[in-house]
């Protein structure tokens, strides 16, 4: 047994210190002097001497260090053996007691002396004198030898000390010198030499060596880190040692060893020793068993010695989406433990999963995929019913991203969770949650959400905070809810006083502005002093002025402006910007420039709104060169930015809107090359794009018939650019699909728009109505070839749903809309839905339906203003003319025409212009009578009053209005149908042939028909461009064939007269390709 013990002792020491020695045999004979108590003669290794070394009382770490190892604890009998001392005889123990107090040098000297004594020999003699003398001589010689030996030992000690100091100095230079971290090989060699020389390292040096080895990328150094840890006695291992060893193991992807080291550390010391990196590595590699073990140690001891960082540093370094994925895996792990283990272990596993969930949900302002959070909460619900704390954390997390990244998906998901929290769970939300949710509802203009939060404040809390009052009042003002604002203002004043009365008063005025209610705005303005004790300041005057401007009441706005000046208030840039914007929208270039010059003369610094209005007036009057010059000049001008405290001025504070005006004009007029160039100029000038910029690009690609690109901009490009699509973008694309007769695409876009939470507008609903009616018409045509009564059920359903949801709050959006045409916003809101349906049923001769829809219009109009019902918009009058003409009631048609003519004069008149003088019609409204004129011409033709059409056209032109391309084509077609050939050819030559493109552009006749119809289809953006339409060319061709079929002399003279008055028209007719279509068969057929 003793032999085996000695063997274990020897091999164990090699394992601890990794000192290279020759292998020992498992069975060997004991030393011959062992049982004769000559233990000092045994060749013990250096580590054994260190093992027997008694700790020094002066060592602050409880004991001296030999070879970097801690001394063993002293036994109760005072002997520092600590291992197998009961096996030694008493004299041997006494000898060891003497040896353990001496250093290695003393032991070597003692051993040499012992060897010398063994080799000496003793003599005896009876001669007293000689023996005494000899003894004295021997003693002297021995003393001399001893002195020499002592001197040698001193020299050796001095040499050993110098060598030790040199090695330590060299190691220190490597450990602490700059740029020495790559010399780990030298560090390790010096460390081994120090080990062999029984020289210990200071704790700081040892820790530094651990750091260098664990930070290395070499596999050998990483292994040496573990070897270094093994060389340190268990009682001397510190947190830094374990942390470095764990880090080295994880660098080698040896999670098993890292967990083993962590387990040992957890059982030996207190504190944080690499738990974070072990936990992160285990979680990332989905080793939930190891992660659970690390977390258990943390959970059981976190209140004792874990600091704020604890084990979450590594987990927090992961992306938020990755954290959610790993938390979901932890939930699945916990569910498996719950199903397979005891209650205690299941409860611990559940806490483990909940800890990861809470940690992941506590992150704010970090982007993530909503689907990850959805799955995490769904899986967590299966593990156990979640408390409101989790839902609150998820809501705050989603809304923080929505605020930071302006993400609609995160906003929608967070608010959905909020509704779930307050609905199904019946939990009272706290003030922090309510404030965050309120801010989000305010940001996305969700008035229903504002009412929801207001209800929660009143239900679950005694008082509404003042900051919440401010948001609620501003939010409801933006949506135009005047009654609600008035109630909230009274509550806020009663609770918090009149400190914010100026903000509240402006919010009341702003609500009237958003609804375009001038009368209510004037009433509020006049009652501010009496009702709230607030004397209106310049900003309040500007809001009232903006209300007049919004409904296009130029006379009222200018009268109020004069009152403002009389009240000794100085108009600022916002004041002039409002007035200029009003006239620019009416295309009144002269009034806009006059106001701009007046502002400059009064030393008012221009703001971006003034420049936007100036550019808009230039573009709507087709002064595009001037508009481009203004854009370039604005880049270097020091403009006053739009005041963020002036919400009645729509748009951002940049120069983007003025560029959008020019960009939109190029798109509307079909100048797509100019659109591309201006787009590049915007990018070069670093002009940011906004939603209107993208709306213009969508429109440009629609005009170019590249709808797939326009759809891609809407669905892909805008979300990536962080620009939220609005109903305007959908309306543009849906209207374009209607034009190209792709009606299913219109329905698909409408569904997508509603799924995004967007509120339908007149533009989207009109496009949907048109698509629905065409689908109904096609379905009835397919079912019956005999015709029958036309049924527009789908279109009428769309109209009914629209009217049911119609509310003045829909006036609140300030952006541009489609189908608003010439009417002010308060009229266009409801009037835009009816013209199409009236004209549709009028063409089908369903006059009862026409009367029913018109009555609906009157009833709806009375909600917005009684004068609207008695004086319908031009669009309504034009639609009624279709019905009256088909019904043969031409007197009513003429009444509608006269009323439309008078209303058009009111709308199109320039500010302060005399209608008796030429030039009073605003450029924007020069074609305002185009559609009613065409329909009145149809009525005149039906009454055989073709001769009256010429004077009618002259009166329209004398009034300052212009005829559009459809007007001229319609007149020529009527002349051709009535047999007035020479007048038809002459009029076509004079009015339309300047825009004739020539047949060459259509290429092969094989596809010419489709190209011609596409080219000559009437387009709103080409309304001022004159060219003959396909139907006109066919009617002229019929006249030409009639002349050819006449007697030789008459026909020849007639053809010569055609060529004389209309050479280009005749050439176009002669070269027109023939197609097998219904119109050519009907008009050109000669039996």
PDB file of N, CA and C in Angstrom, residues 129 249 266 326 424 529 550 593 649 696 794 820 854 947 960 1016 1030:
ATOM      1  N   UNK A 129      49.561  12.241  22.880  1.00  0.00           N
ATOM      2  CA  UNK A 129      49.989  13.509  22.290  1.00  0.00           C
ATOM      3  C   UNK A 129      49.758  13.537  20.784  1.00  0.00           C
ATOM      4  N   UNK A 249     -11.628  27.873 -23.404  1.00  0.00           N
ATOM      5  CA  UNK A 249     -12.377  26.679 -23.799  1.00  0.00           C
ATOM      6  C   UNK A 249     -13.449  27.015 -24.832  1.00  0.00           C
ATOM      7  N   UNK A 266     -18.075  27.574  -9.437  1.00  0.00           N
ATOM      8  CA  UNK A 266     -19.261  27.863  -8.645  1.00  0.00           C
ATOM      9  C   UNK A 266     -19.195  27.199  -7.281  1.00  0.00           C
ATOM     10  N   UNK A 326     -34.060  32.928 -29.209  1.00  0.00           N
ATOM     11  CA  UNK A 326     -33.504  32.083 -28.158  1.00  0.00           C
ATOM     12  C   UNK A 326     -34.436  32.009 -26.952  1.00  0.00           C
ATOM     13  N   UNK A 424     -59.501  41.803 -23.553  1.00  0.00           N
ATOM     14  CA  UNK A 424     -59.678  40.445 -23.057  1.00  0.00           C
ATOM     15  C   UNK A 424     -59.207  40.280 -21.621  1.00  0.00           C
ATOM     16  N   UNK A 529     -61.933  85.958 -26.272  1.00  0.00           N
ATOM     17  CA  UNK A 529     -61.732  86.946 -25.218  1.00  0.00           C
ATOM     18  C   UNK A 529     -62.780  86.793 -24.121  1.00  0.00           C
ATOM     19  N   UNK A 550     -58.348  78.021 -47.075  1.00  0.00           N
ATOM     20  CA  UNK A 550     -58.570  76.625 -47.401  1.00  0.00           C
ATOM     21  C   UNK A 550     -59.832  76.414 -48.227  1.00  0.00           C
ATOM     22  N   UNK A 593     -47.389  86.748 -57.056  1.00  0.00           N
ATOM     23  CA  UNK A 593     -46.146  87.521 -57.154  1.00  0.00           C
ATOM     24  C   UNK A 593     -46.284  88.888 -56.494  1.00  0.00           C
ATOM     25  N   UNK A 649     -50.010  75.313 -41.448  1.00  0.00           N
ATOM     26  CA  UNK A 649     -49.217  75.269 -42.661  1.00  0.00           C
ATOM     27  C   UNK A 649     -48.799  73.832 -42.885  1.00  0.00           C
ATOM     28  N   UNK A 696     -45.615  61.563 -57.117  1.00  0.00           N
ATOM     29  CA  UNK A 696     -45.332  62.076 -58.456  1.00  0.00           C
ATOM     30  C   UNK A 696     -44.641  61.028 -59.316  1.00  0.00           C
ATOM     31  N   UNK A 794     -72.773  46.650 -57.453  1.00  0.00           N
ATOM     32  CA  UNK A 794     -71.509  46.813 -56.745  1.00  0.00           C
ATOM     33  C   UNK A 794     -71.139  48.287 -56.588  1.00  0.00           C
ATOM     34  N   UNK A 820     -60.846  65.862 -56.596  1.00  0.00           N
ATOM     35  CA  UNK A 820     -61.434  67.038 -55.957  1.00  0.00           C
ATOM     36  C   UNK A 820     -61.776  68.124 -56.981  1.00  0.00           C
ATOM     37  N   UNK A 854     -79.417  61.842 -57.196  1.00  0.00           N
ATOM     38  CA  UNK A 854     -79.354  63.285 -57.015  1.00  0.00           C
ATOM     39  C   UNK A 854     -79.974  63.694 -55.679  1.00  0.00           C
ATOM     40  N   UNK A 947     -76.266  74.682 -85.943  1.00  0.00           N
ATOM     41  CA  UNK A 947     -75.819  76.042 -86.256  1.00  0.00           C
ATOM     42  C   UNK A 947     -75.543  76.859 -84.991  1.00  0.00           C
ATOM     43  N   UNK A 960     -63.197  83.941 -72.016  1.00  0.00           N
ATOM     44  CA  UNK A 960     -61.855  83.687 -71.496  1.00  0.00           C
ATOM     45  C   UNK A 960     -61.523  82.225 -71.314  1.00  0.00           C
ATOM     46  N   UNK A1016     -54.456  58.141 -79.019  1.00  0.00           N
ATOM     47  CA  UNK A1016     -55.501  59.138 -79.158  1.00  0.00           C
ATOM     48  C   UNK A1016     -56.583  59.047 -78.092  1.00  0.00           C
ATOM     49  N   UNK A1030     -59.043  59.202 -83.010  1.00  0.00           N
ATOM     50  CA  UNK A1030     -59.309  58.119 -83.965  1.00  0.00           C
ATOM     51  C   UNK A1030     -60.707  58.244 -84.572  1.00  0.00           C
TER      52      UNK A1030
END
